[in-house]
Amino acid sequence: MKSQRNISEFILLGLSYDQNMQIFCFVLFLFCYVALLAGNLLILFSIRCSPLFHQPMYYFLSHLSTMDICYTSTVTPRLIADLLVERKTISYSNCMLQVLTMHFFGGTEVFILTAMAFDRYAAICKPLHYVIIMNRTRCHLLVLAAWAGAAVHAFPLFSTAISLPFCGPNEINHYFCDIFPLLKVACTDTHIIGVLVVAFSGMFGLVVFIVLFVSYGIILFTLRNLSAEGRRKSLSTCGSHITVVILFFGPAIFIYLRPPTTFPEDKIFALFYTIVVPMFNPLIYTLRNSEMKKAMRKFWCPSLFSNEARS
């Protein structure tokens, strides 16, 4: 434990050394973060205050919006603040906390996406039994299972991080604390630990991605038995889910499912699953969803909705 406390803080090298680029990134990511918060809060309150909350798909979507806010808030506010200072530091305890919260909220989001895929599978492939399969009790259990699965994923990585000895250097070539950058600055041979992290974290993402890919393959195959209107509506919903899954899992698998090392490009790929995907989730899930747009208009513009209903 003493060797771990030889340093009390880490220096984050951030995204760029160029001052003009840092100002540009500050404006860009501040806009993205505000848009992310506004979009996800809009979805969250619109669902919670409408009958859609009692439908499993929107029940899971409200939890996904909550996780998007929590997940990106573990990284983005510090990234934005660090763009305004020359020396970007983070304390040892905050660094370890960031590892824990990022993987916990990220893992919860992964399992909620899996629950949403199961919901679409039940709705399209088992329509006659859908109400029984996706009852409210099972929805609650799936959300609890998502939290439990995320804890099982996050705490071993957190335990690995706090067990690493750090005696200097303390410069992390990233804009947040993650397990691979920490392995690079640890004062010990981390080869075996890195392989275990890849096997645990990278394989976790790959297995979930394969399960989602196969489930959506089955769903798309089943759509051929539906009417043209049923196919259009189901494709619209599933298309949104598939888009989110690809944008989220693609960069994450690239980073975690490979030999334990770091590349400069990792920071760019990490932007996708820490900022870009949570920001675009509200757009992806609402632009082609008439029920969601109707609920949003009814909640935020009740007078306009009542006029439309009378006309």
PDB file of C-alpha atoms in Angstrom:
ATOM      1  CA  MET A   1       0.000   0.000   0.000  1.00  0.00           C
ATOM      2  CA  LYS A   2       2.898   2.327   0.745  1.00  0.00           C
ATOM      3  CA  SER A   3       4.255   1.975  -2.794  1.00  0.00           C
ATOM      4  CA  GLN A   4       0.896   3.033  -4.189  1.00  0.00           C
ATOM      5  CA  ARG A   5       1.023   6.286  -2.219  1.00  0.00           C
ATOM      6  CA  ASN A   6       4.431   7.383  -3.508  1.00  0.00           C
ATOM      7  CA  ILE A   7       2.432   9.605  -5.854  1.00  0.00           C
ATOM      8  CA  SER A   8      -0.657  11.521  -4.782  1.00  0.00           C
ATOM      9  CA  GLU A   9      -1.838  12.659  -8.191  1.00  0.00           C
ATOM     10  CA  PHE A  10      -1.674  11.878 -11.905  1.00  0.00           C
ATOM     11  CA  ILE A  11      -1.107  14.273 -14.786  1.00  0.00           C
ATOM     12  CA  LEU A  12      -3.514  13.801 -17.701  1.00  0.00           C
ATOM     13  CA  LEU A  13      -1.958  14.716 -21.045  1.00  0.00           C
ATOM     14  CA  GLY A  14      -5.395  15.330 -22.571  1.00  0.00           C
ATOM     15  CA  LEU A  15      -6.388  15.395 -26.213  1.00  0.00           C
ATOM     16  CA  SER A  16      -3.983  17.960 -27.647  1.00  0.00           C
ATOM     17  CA  TYR A  17      -1.113  20.285 -26.722  1.00  0.00           C
ATOM     18  CA  ASP A  18      -2.217  22.976 -29.194  1.00  0.00           C
ATOM     19  CA  GLN A  19      -3.880  25.912 -27.412  1.00  0.00           C
ATOM     20  CA  ASN A  20      -6.213  26.762 -30.316  1.00  0.00           C
ATOM     21  CA  MET A  21      -7.268  23.145 -30.600  1.00  0.00           C
ATOM     22  CA  GLN A  22      -7.983  23.048 -26.859  1.00  0.00           C
ATOM     23  CA  ILE A  23     -10.230  26.120 -27.136  1.00  0.00           C
ATOM     24  CA  PHE A  24     -12.047  24.551 -30.080  1.00  0.00           C
ATOM     25  CA  CYS A  25     -12.504  21.284 -28.155  1.00  0.00           C
ATOM     26  CA  PHE A  26     -13.748  23.206 -25.095  1.00  0.00           C
ATOM     27  CA  VAL A  27     -16.517  24.882 -27.106  1.00  0.00           C
ATOM     28  CA  LEU A  28     -17.351  21.662 -28.960  1.00  0.00           C
ATOM     29  CA  PHE A  29     -17.521  19.378 -25.917  1.00  0.00           C
ATOM     30  CA  LEU A  30     -19.350  21.955 -23.806  1.00  0.00           C
ATOM     31  CA  PHE A  31     -22.009  22.109 -26.521  1.00  0.00           C
ATOM     32  CA  CYS A  32     -22.081  18.304 -26.745  1.00  0.00           C
ATOM     33  CA  TYR A  33     -22.446  17.927 -22.974  1.00  0.00           C
ATOM     34  CA  VAL A  34     -25.257  20.480 -22.738  1.00  0.00           C
ATOM     35  CA  ALA A  35     -27.016  18.831 -25.706  1.00  0.00           C
ATOM     36  CA  LEU A  36     -26.504  15.420 -24.103  1.00  0.00           C
ATOM     37  CA  LEU A  37     -28.010  16.522 -20.787  1.00  0.00           C
ATOM     38  CA  ALA A  38     -30.905  18.355 -22.433  1.00  0.00           C
ATOM     39  CA  GLY A  39     -31.742  15.505 -24.828  1.00  0.00           C
ATOM     40  CA  ASN A  40     -31.606  12.726 -22.262  1.00  0.00           C
ATOM     41  CA  LEU A  41     -33.485  14.722 -19.616  1.00  0.00           C
ATOM     42  CA  LEU A  42     -36.121  15.517 -22.243  1.00  0.00           C
ATOM     43  CA  ILE A  43     -36.572  11.815 -22.972  1.00  0.00           C
ATOM     44  CA  LEU A  44     -36.464  10.880 -19.283  1.00  0.00           C
ATOM     45  CA  PHE A  45     -39.151  13.320 -18.140  1.00  0.00           C
ATOM     46  CA  SER A  46     -41.314  12.776 -21.238  1.00  0.00           C
ATOM     47  CA  ILE A  47     -41.428   9.028 -20.586  1.00  0.00           C
ATOM     48  CA  ARG A  48     -41.794   9.247 -16.796  1.00  0.00           C
ATOM     49  CA  CYS A  49     -44.733  11.641 -17.085  1.00  0.00           C
ATOM     50  CA  SER A  50     -46.623   9.767 -19.805  1.00  0.00           C
ATOM     51  CA  PRO A  51     -48.320   6.361 -20.176  1.00  0.00           C
ATOM     52  CA  LEU A  52     -45.310   5.211 -22.214  1.00  0.00           C
ATOM     53  CA  PHE A  53     -43.481   4.511 -18.946  1.00  0.00           C
ATOM     54  CA  HIS A  54     -45.679   1.434 -18.484  1.00  0.00           C
ATOM     55  CA  GLN A  55     -44.473  -0.033 -21.786  1.00  0.00           C
ATOM     56  CA  PRO A  56     -41.307  -2.152 -21.384  1.00  0.00           C
ATOM     57  CA  MET A  57     -39.416  -0.592 -24.299  1.00  0.00           C
ATOM     58  CA  TYR A  58     -39.825   2.950 -22.956  1.00  0.00           C
ATOM     59  CA  TYR A  59     -39.258   1.798 -19.381  1.00  0.00           C
ATOM     60  CA  PHE A  60     -35.817   0.543 -20.464  1.00  0.00           C
ATOM     61  CA  LEU A  61     -35.254   3.660 -22.581  1.00  0.00           C
ATOM     62  CA  SER A  62     -35.783   5.878 -19.533  1.00  0.00           C
ATOM     63  CA  HIS A  63     -33.158   3.873 -17.648  1.00  0.00           C
ATOM     64  CA  LEU A  64     -30.805   4.097 -20.655  1.00  0.00           C
ATOM     65  CA  SER A  65     -31.140   7.899 -20.615  1.00  0.00           C
ATOM     66  CA  THR A  66     -30.342   7.929 -16.895  1.00  0.00           C
ATOM     67  CA  MET A  67     -27.249   5.796 -17.491  1.00  0.00           C
ATOM     68  CA  ASP A  68     -26.149   8.031 -20.376  1.00  0.00           C
ATOM     69  CA  ILE A  69     -26.205  11.034 -18.044  1.00  0.00           C
ATOM     70  CA  CYS A  70     -24.399   9.236 -15.202  1.00  0.00           C
ATOM     71  CA  TYR A  71     -21.868   7.541 -17.477  1.00  0.00           C
ATOM     72  CA  THR A  72     -20.743  10.575 -19.432  1.00  0.00           C
ATOM     73  CA  SER A  73     -20.752  12.759 -16.296  1.00  0.00           C
ATOM     74  CA  THR A  74     -17.919  10.646 -14.877  1.00  0.00           C
ATOM     75  CA  VAL A  75     -15.623  11.867 -17.665  1.00  0.00           C
ATOM     76  CA  THR A  76     -16.940  14.847 -19.647  1.00  0.00           C
ATOM     77  CA  PRO A  77     -17.109  17.650 -17.014  1.00  0.00           C
ATOM     78  CA  ARG A  78     -13.467  17.053 -16.035  1.00  0.00           C
ATOM     79  CA  LEU A  79     -12.455  16.899 -19.707  1.00  0.00           C
ATOM     80  CA  ILE A  80     -14.141  20.257 -20.349  1.00  0.00           C
ATOM     81  CA  ALA A  81     -12.569  21.865 -17.273  1.00  0.00           C
ATOM     82  CA  ASP A  82      -9.110  20.482 -18.087  1.00  0.00           C
ATOM     83  CA  LEU A  83      -9.213  22.114 -21.525  1.00  0.00           C
ATOM     84  CA  LEU A  84      -9.019  25.497 -19.788  1.00  0.00           C
ATOM     85  CA  VAL A  85      -5.922  24.764 -17.687  1.00  0.00           C
ATOM     86  CA  GLU A  86      -2.342  24.103 -18.688  1.00  0.00           C
ATOM     87  CA  ARG A  87      -1.582  21.441 -16.062  1.00  0.00           C
ATOM     88  CA  LYS A  88      -4.280  18.782 -15.989  1.00  0.00           C
ATOM     89  CA  THR A  89      -4.082  16.863 -12.718  1.00  0.00           C
ATOM     90  CA  ILE A  90      -6.320  14.356 -10.981  1.00  0.00           C
ATOM     91  CA  SER A  91      -5.806  13.025  -7.464  1.00  0.00           C
ATOM     92  CA  TYR A  92      -5.117   9.354  -6.858  1.00  0.00           C
ATOM     93  CA  SER A  93      -8.462   8.808  -5.118  1.00  0.00           C
ATOM     94  CA  ASN A  94     -10.445  10.615  -7.824  1.00  0.00           C
ATOM     95  CA  CYS A  95      -8.620   8.632 -10.482  1.00  0.00           C
ATOM     96  CA  MET A  96      -9.549   5.332  -8.845  1.00  0.00           C
ATOM     97  CA  LEU A  97     -13.141   6.548  -8.373  1.00  0.00           C
ATOM     98  CA  GLN A  98     -13.299   7.415 -12.069  1.00  0.00           C
ATOM     99  CA  VAL A  99     -12.224   3.880 -13.010  1.00  0.00           C
ATOM    100  CA  LEU A 100     -14.966   2.434 -10.795  1.00  0.00           C
ATOM    101  CA  THR A 101     -17.828   4.709 -11.831  1.00  0.00           C
ATOM    102  CA  MET A 102     -17.016   4.662 -15.537  1.00  0.00           C
ATOM    103  CA  HIS A 103     -16.988   0.884 -15.770  1.00  0.00           C
ATOM    104  CA  PHE A 104     -19.986   0.527 -13.451  1.00  0.00           C
ATOM    105  CA  PHE A 105     -22.263   2.933 -15.335  1.00  0.00           C
ATOM    106  CA  GLY A 106     -20.900   1.757 -18.684  1.00  0.00           C
ATOM    107  CA  GLY A 107     -21.540  -1.878 -17.736  1.00  0.00           C
ATOM    108  CA  THR A 108     -25.078  -1.008 -16.624  1.00  0.00           C
ATOM    109  CA  GLU A 109     -25.697   0.653 -19.997  1.00  0.00           C
ATOM    110  CA  VAL A 110     -24.437  -2.460 -21.806  1.00  0.00           C
ATOM    111  CA  PHE A 111     -26.837  -4.712 -19.894  1.00  0.00           C
ATOM    112  CA  ILE A 112     -29.761  -2.326 -20.399  1.00  0.00           C
ATOM    113  CA  LEU A 113     -29.091  -2.413 -24.148  1.00  0.00           C
ATOM    114  CA  THR A 114     -29.207  -6.215 -23.842  1.00  0.00           C
ATOM    115  CA  ALA A 115     -32.539  -6.006 -21.983  1.00  0.00           C
ATOM    116  CA  MET A 116     -33.896  -3.763 -24.737  1.00  0.00           C
ATOM    117  CA  ALA A 117     -32.844  -6.333 -27.336  1.00  0.00           C
ATOM    118  CA  PHE A 118     -34.628  -9.059 -25.354  1.00  0.00           C
ATOM    119  CA  ASP A 119     -37.735  -6.857 -25.223  1.00  0.00           C
ATOM    120  CA  ARG A 120     -37.710  -6.404 -29.018  1.00  0.00           C
ATOM    121  CA  TYR A 121     -37.167 -10.142 -29.480  1.00  0.00           C
ATOM    122  CA  ALA A 122     -40.197 -10.931 -27.298  1.00  0.00           C
ATOM    123  CA  ALA A 123     -42.343  -8.282 -29.027  1.00  0.00           C
ATOM    124  CA  ILE A 124     -41.572  -9.437 -32.571  1.00  0.00           C
ATOM    125  CA  CYS A 125     -40.870 -13.157 -32.221  1.00  0.00           C
ATOM    126  CA  LYS A 126     -43.334 -13.960 -29.401  1.00  0.00           C
ATOM    127  CA  PRO A 127     -46.121 -11.377 -29.883  1.00  0.00           C
ATOM    128  CA  LEU A 128     -48.900 -13.538 -28.391  1.00  0.00           C
ATOM    129  CA  HIS A 129     -46.947 -14.045 -25.167  1.00  0.00           C
ATOM    130  CA  TYR A 130     -45.310 -10.611 -25.031  1.00  0.00           C
ATOM    131  CA  VAL A 131     -47.463  -9.212 -22.215  1.00  0.00           C
ATOM    132  CA  ILE A 132     -46.746 -12.268 -20.066  1.00  0.00           C
ATOM    133  CA  ILE A 133     -43.020 -12.411 -20.887  1.00  0.00           C
ATOM    134  CA  MET A 134     -42.349  -8.695 -20.357  1.00  0.00           C
ATOM    135  CA  ASN A 135     -44.482  -8.075 -17.289  1.00  0.00           C
ATOM    136  CA  ARG A 136     -43.502  -5.275 -14.928  1.00  0.00           C
ATOM    137  CA  THR A 137     -41.898  -7.631 -12.406  1.00  0.00           C
ATOM    138  CA  ARG A 138     -39.592  -9.082 -15.061  1.00  0.00           C
ATOM    139  CA  CYS A 139     -38.690  -5.580 -16.258  1.00  0.00           C
ATOM    140  CA  HIS A 140     -37.682  -4.621 -12.711  1.00  0.00           C
ATOM    141  CA  LEU A 141     -35.648  -7.805 -12.389  1.00  0.00           C
ATOM    142  CA  LEU A 142     -33.852  -7.133 -15.675  1.00  0.00           C
ATOM    143  CA  VAL A 143     -32.864  -3.645 -14.497  1.00  0.00           C
ATOM    144  CA  LEU A 144     -31.658  -5.039 -11.158  1.00  0.00           C
ATOM    145  CA  ALA A 145     -29.721  -7.700 -13.071  1.00  0.00           C
ATOM    146  CA  ALA A 146     -28.134  -4.930 -15.163  1.00  0.00           C
ATOM    147  CA  TRP A 147     -26.910  -3.182 -12.001  1.00  0.00           C
ATOM    148  CA  ALA A 148     -25.664  -6.438 -10.515  1.00  0.00           C
ATOM    149  CA  GLY A 149     -23.895  -7.450 -13.732  1.00  0.00           C
ATOM    150  CA  ALA A 150     -22.259  -4.022 -13.935  1.00  0.00           C
ATOM    151  CA  ALA A 151     -20.974  -4.412 -10.374  1.00  0.00           C
ATOM    152  CA  VAL A 152     -19.510  -7.815 -11.216  1.00  0.00           C
ATOM    153  CA  HIS A 153     -17.792  -6.201 -14.201  1.00  0.00           C
ATOM    154  CA  ALA A 154     -16.568  -3.009 -12.515  1.00  0.00           C
ATOM    155  CA  PHE A 155     -15.329  -4.063  -9.078  1.00  0.00           C
ATOM    156  CA  PRO A 156     -12.626  -6.526 -10.274  1.00  0.00           C
ATOM    157  CA  LEU A 157     -11.235  -3.800 -12.559  1.00  0.00           C
ATOM    158  CA  PHE A 158     -11.374  -1.322  -9.684  1.00  0.00           C
ATOM    159  CA  SER A 159      -9.621  -3.801  -7.389  1.00  0.00           C
ATOM    160  CA  THR A 160      -6.948  -4.306 -10.030  1.00  0.00           C
ATOM    161  CA  ALA A 161      -6.408  -0.551 -10.336  1.00  0.00           C
ATOM    162  CA  ILE A 162      -6.049   0.108  -6.592  1.00  0.00           C
ATOM    163  CA  SER A 163      -3.670  -2.821  -6.187  1.00  0.00           C
ATOM    164  CA  LEU A 164      -1.183  -1.413  -8.717  1.00  0.00           C
ATOM    165  CA  PRO A 165       1.987   0.157  -7.274  1.00  0.00           C
ATOM    166  CA  PHE A 166       2.746   3.672  -8.556  1.00  0.00           C
ATOM    167  CA  CYS A 167       6.145   5.193  -7.830  1.00  0.00           C
ATOM    168  CA  GLY A 168       6.412   7.527 -10.856  1.00  0.00           C
ATOM    169  CA  PRO A 169       6.166   8.567 -13.646  1.00  0.00           C
ATOM    170  CA  ASN A 170       2.639   9.846 -13.135  1.00  0.00           C
ATOM    171  CA  GLU A 171       1.748  11.103 -16.630  1.00  0.00           C
ATOM    172  CA  ILE A 172      -1.271   9.361 -18.200  1.00  0.00           C
ATOM    173  CA  ASN A 173      -1.563   9.756 -21.971  1.00  0.00           C
ATOM    174  CA  HIS A 174      -5.342  10.090 -21.922  1.00  0.00           C
ATOM    175  CA  TYR A 175      -8.076  12.515 -20.900  1.00  0.00           C
ATOM    176  CA  PHE A 176      -9.439  10.247 -18.142  1.00  0.00           C
ATOM    177  CA  CYS A 177      -8.250   7.422 -15.902  1.00  0.00           C
ATOM    178  CA  ASP A 178      -8.729   3.964 -17.365  1.00  0.00           C
ATOM    179  CA  ILE A 179      -7.200   0.596 -16.654  1.00  0.00           C
ATOM    180  CA  PHE A 180      -4.832   0.331 -19.660  1.00  0.00           C
ATOM    181  CA  PRO A 181      -3.242   3.809 -19.235  1.00  0.00           C
ATOM    182  CA  LEU A 182      -2.787   3.026 -15.533  1.00  0.00           C
ATOM    183  CA  LEU A 183      -1.085  -0.280 -16.336  1.00  0.00           C
ATOM    184  CA  LYS A 184       1.389   1.629 -18.483  1.00  0.00           C
ATOM    185  CA  VAL A 185       2.595   3.851 -15.604  1.00  0.00           C
ATOM    186  CA  ALA A 186       2.528   1.167 -12.873  1.00  0.00           C
ATOM    187  CA  CYS A 187       5.859   0.223 -11.279  1.00  0.00           C
ATOM    188  CA  THR A 188       5.583  -3.502 -11.873  1.00  0.00           C
ATOM    189  CA  ASP A 189       5.353  -6.075 -14.640  1.00  0.00           C
ATOM    190  CA  THR A 190       1.741  -5.771 -15.805  1.00  0.00           C
ATOM    191  CA  HIS A 191       1.792  -8.247 -18.690  1.00  0.00           C
ATOM    192  CA  ILE A 192      -0.210 -10.954 -16.929  1.00  0.00           C
ATOM    193  CA  ILE A 193      -2.576  -8.402 -15.388  1.00  0.00           C
ATOM    194  CA  GLY A 194      -3.130  -6.881 -18.832  1.00  0.00           C
ATOM    195  CA  VAL A 195      -3.990 -10.260 -20.339  1.00  0.00           C
ATOM    196  CA  LEU A 196      -6.488 -10.876 -17.525  1.00  0.00           C
ATOM    197  CA  VAL A 197      -8.067  -7.454 -18.087  1.00  0.00           C
ATOM    198  CA  VAL A 198      -8.412  -8.165 -21.812  1.00  0.00           C
ATOM    199  CA  ALA A 199      -9.941 -11.560 -21.069  1.00  0.00           C
ATOM    200  CA  PHE A 200     -12.360 -10.114 -18.524  1.00  0.00           C
ATOM    201  CA  SER A 201     -13.255  -6.733 -20.025  1.00  0.00           C
ATOM    202  CA  GLY A 202     -12.654  -7.212 -23.748  1.00  0.00           C
ATOM    203  CA  MET A 203     -14.276 -10.636 -23.921  1.00  0.00           C
ATOM    204  CA  PHE A 204     -17.193  -9.315 -21.889  1.00  0.00           C
ATOM    205  CA  GLY A 205     -17.876  -6.673 -24.544  1.00  0.00           C
ATOM    206  CA  LEU A 206     -17.372  -9.100 -27.419  1.00  0.00           C
ATOM    207  CA  VAL A 207     -19.709 -11.760 -25.972  1.00  0.00           C
ATOM    208  CA  VAL A 208     -22.467  -9.223 -25.313  1.00  0.00           C
ATOM    209  CA  PHE A 209     -22.031  -7.775 -28.809  1.00  0.00           C
ATOM    210  CA  ILE A 210     -22.308 -11.247 -30.383  1.00  0.00           C
ATOM    211  CA  VAL A 211     -25.442 -11.995 -28.328  1.00  0.00           C
ATOM    212  CA  LEU A 212     -27.006  -8.712 -29.461  1.00  0.00           C
ATOM    213  CA  PHE A 213     -25.962  -9.306 -33.080  1.00  0.00           C
ATOM    214  CA  VAL A 214     -27.497 -12.798 -33.105  1.00  0.00           C
ATOM    215  CA  SER A 215     -30.708 -11.629 -31.398  1.00  0.00           C
ATOM    216  CA  TYR A 216     -31.227  -8.823 -33.900  1.00  0.00           C
ATOM    217  CA  GLY A 217     -30.443 -11.270 -36.712  1.00  0.00           C
ATOM    218  CA  ILE A 218     -33.267 -13.501 -35.460  1.00  0.00           C
ATOM    219  CA  ILE A 219     -35.566 -10.500 -35.175  1.00  0.00           C
ATOM    220  CA  LEU A 220     -34.828  -9.319 -38.730  1.00  0.00           C
ATOM    221  CA  PHE A 221     -35.395 -12.862 -40.028  1.00  0.00           C
ATOM    222  CA  THR A 222     -38.760 -12.981 -38.262  1.00  0.00           C
ATOM    223  CA  LEU A 223     -39.853  -9.663 -39.794  1.00  0.00           C
ATOM    224  CA  ARG A 224     -40.453 -11.347 -43.139  1.00  0.00           C
ATOM    225  CA  ASN A 225     -43.603 -12.898 -41.661  1.00  0.00           C
ATOM    226  CA  LEU A 226     -45.091  -9.521 -40.706  1.00  0.00           C
ATOM    227  CA  SER A 227     -47.219  -7.168 -42.773  1.00  0.00           C
ATOM    228  CA  ALA A 228     -45.629  -4.247 -44.608  1.00  0.00           C
ATOM    229  CA  GLU A 229     -46.772  -1.819 -41.899  1.00  0.00           C
ATOM    230  CA  GLY A 230     -45.531  -4.141 -39.137  1.00  0.00           C
ATOM    231  CA  ARG A 231     -42.140  -4.486 -40.849  1.00  0.00           C
ATOM    232  CA  ARG A 232     -41.824  -0.728 -41.234  1.00  0.00           C
ATOM    233  CA  LYS A 233     -42.602  -0.032 -37.568  1.00  0.00           C
ATOM    234  CA  SER A 234     -40.380  -2.849 -36.277  1.00  0.00           C
ATOM    235  CA  LEU A 235     -37.499  -1.909 -38.574  1.00  0.00           C
ATOM    236  CA  SER A 236     -37.711   1.690 -37.363  1.00  0.00           C
ATOM    237  CA  THR A 237     -37.413   0.612 -33.722  1.00  0.00           C
ATOM    238  CA  CYS A 238     -34.793  -2.094 -34.252  1.00  0.00           C
ATOM    239  CA  GLY A 239     -32.802   0.149 -36.568  1.00  0.00           C
ATOM    240  CA  SER A 240     -32.395   2.653 -33.738  1.00  0.00           C
ATOM    241  CA  HIS A 241     -31.202  -0.070 -31.366  1.00  0.00           C
ATOM    242  CA  ILE A 242     -28.756  -1.541 -33.876  1.00  0.00           C
ATOM    243  CA  THR A 243     -27.273   1.911 -34.589  1.00  0.00           C
ATOM    244  CA  VAL A 244     -26.641   2.530 -30.884  1.00  0.00           C
ATOM    245  CA  VAL A 245     -25.134  -0.941 -30.396  1.00  0.00           C
ATOM    246  CA  ILE A 246     -22.670  -0.523 -33.288  1.00  0.00           C
ATOM    247  CA  LEU A 247     -21.606   3.005 -32.286  1.00  0.00           C
ATOM    248  CA  PHE A 248     -21.131   1.996 -28.643  1.00  0.00           C
ATOM    249  CA  PHE A 249     -19.558  -1.460 -28.949  1.00  0.00           C
ATOM    250  CA  GLY A 250     -17.365  -0.894 -32.020  1.00  0.00           C
ATOM    251  CA  PRO A 251     -14.858   1.551 -30.449  1.00  0.00           C
ATOM    252  CA  ALA A 252     -15.041  -0.170 -27.034  1.00  0.00           C
ATOM    253  CA  ILE A 253     -14.161  -3.583 -28.476  1.00  0.00           C
ATOM    254  CA  PHE A 254     -11.323  -2.016 -30.501  1.00  0.00           C
ATOM    255  CA  ILE A 255      -9.759  -0.589 -27.321  1.00  0.00           C
ATOM    256  CA  TYR A 256     -10.304  -3.430 -24.839  1.00  0.00           C
ATOM    257  CA  LEU A 257     -10.046  -6.540 -27.024  1.00  0.00           C
ATOM    258  CA  ARG A 258      -6.371  -6.390 -27.977  1.00  0.00           C
ATOM    259  CA  PRO A 259      -2.940  -6.720 -26.335  1.00  0.00           C
ATOM    260  CA  PRO A 260      -2.752  -4.467 -23.264  1.00  0.00           C
ATOM    261  CA  THR A 261      -1.223  -1.318 -24.701  1.00  0.00           C
ATOM    262  CA  THR A 262      -2.256   2.220 -25.565  1.00  0.00           C
ATOM    263  CA  PHE A 263      -2.239   4.179 -28.845  1.00  0.00           C
ATOM    264  CA  PRO A 264      -2.832   7.897 -29.502  1.00  0.00           C
ATOM    265  CA  GLU A 265      -5.930   6.935 -31.499  1.00  0.00           C
ATOM    266  CA  ASP A 266      -7.494   5.448 -28.353  1.00  0.00           C
ATOM    267  CA  LYS A 267      -8.492   8.908 -27.181  1.00  0.00           C
ATOM    268  CA  ILE A 268     -10.431   9.530 -30.391  1.00  0.00           C
ATOM    269  CA  PHE A 269     -12.204   6.161 -30.203  1.00  0.00           C
ATOM    270  CA  ALA A 270     -12.986   6.723 -26.523  1.00  0.00           C
ATOM    271  CA  LEU A 271     -14.832   9.922 -27.449  1.00  0.00           C
ATOM    272  CA  PHE A 272     -17.418   7.786 -29.251  1.00  0.00           C
ATOM    273  CA  TYR A 273     -18.565   5.774 -26.250  1.00  0.00           C
ATOM    274  CA  THR A 274     -18.045   8.498 -23.614  1.00  0.00           C
ATOM    275  CA  ILE A 275     -19.589  11.504 -25.410  1.00  0.00           C
ATOM    276  CA  VAL A 276     -20.804  10.913 -28.979  1.00  0.00           C
ATOM    277  CA  VAL A 277     -23.134   7.941 -28.421  1.00  0.00           C
ATOM    278  CA  PRO A 278     -24.767   9.326 -25.226  1.00  0.00           C
ATOM    279  CA  MET A 279     -25.332  12.615 -27.080  1.00  0.00           C
ATOM    280  CA  PHE A 280     -26.899  11.009 -30.151  1.00  0.00           C
ATOM    281  CA  ASN A 281     -29.038   8.473 -28.254  1.00  0.00           C
ATOM    282  CA  PRO A 282     -31.928  10.947 -27.813  1.00  0.00           C
ATOM    283  CA  LEU A 283     -31.901  11.749 -31.533  1.00  0.00           C
ATOM    284  CA  ILE A 284     -31.581   8.109 -32.584  1.00  0.00           C
ATOM    285  CA  TYR A 285     -34.490   7.003 -30.403  1.00  0.00           C
ATOM    286  CA  THR A 286     -36.870   9.902 -31.142  1.00  0.00           C
ATOM    287  CA  LEU A 287     -36.447  11.036 -34.755  1.00  0.00           C
ATOM    288  CA  ARG A 288     -38.213   7.957 -36.199  1.00  0.00           C
ATOM    289  CA  ASN A 289     -40.415   7.171 -33.195  1.00  0.00           C
ATOM    290  CA  SER A 290     -43.862   8.706 -33.530  1.00  0.00           C
ATOM    291  CA  GLU A 291     -44.990   7.596 -30.054  1.00  0.00           C
ATOM    292  CA  MET A 292     -41.989   9.239 -28.430  1.00  0.00           C
ATOM    293  CA  LYS A 293     -42.479  12.485 -30.368  1.00  0.00           C
ATOM    294  CA  LYS A 294     -46.182  12.495 -29.459  1.00  0.00           C
ATOM    295  CA  ALA A 295     -45.394  12.014 -25.755  1.00  0.00           C
ATOM    296  CA  MET A 296     -42.833  14.818 -25.863  1.00  0.00           C
ATOM    297  CA  ARG A 297     -45.265  17.236 -27.514  1.00  0.00           C
ATOM    298  CA  LYS A 298     -48.014  16.295 -25.034  1.00  0.00           C
ATOM    299  CA  PHE A 299     -45.752  16.832 -22.019  1.00  0.00           C
ATOM    300  CA  TRP A 300     -43.846  19.943 -23.069  1.00  0.00           C
ATOM    301  CA  CYS A 301     -46.516  21.655 -25.226  1.00  0.00           C
ATOM    302  CA  PRO A 302     -49.881  20.544 -23.773  1.00  0.00           C
ATOM    303  CA  SER A 303     -51.795  23.488 -25.262  1.00  0.00           C
ATOM    304  CA  LEU A 304     -50.470  22.779 -28.752  1.00  0.00           C
ATOM    305  CA  PHE A 305     -51.304  19.086 -28.359  1.00  0.00           C
ATOM    306  CA  SER A 306     -54.866  19.827 -27.236  1.00  0.00           C
ATOM    307  CA  ASN A 307     -55.382  22.129 -30.225  1.00  0.00           C
ATOM    308  CA  GLU A 308     -54.138  19.405 -32.575  1.00  0.00           C
ATOM    309  CA  ALA A 309     -56.445  16.869 -30.923  1.00  0.00           C
ATOM    310  CA  ARG A 310     -59.513  19.152 -31.355  1.00  0.00           C
ATOM    311  CA  SER A 311     -58.684  19.821 -34.981  1.00  0.00           C
TER     312      SER A 311
END
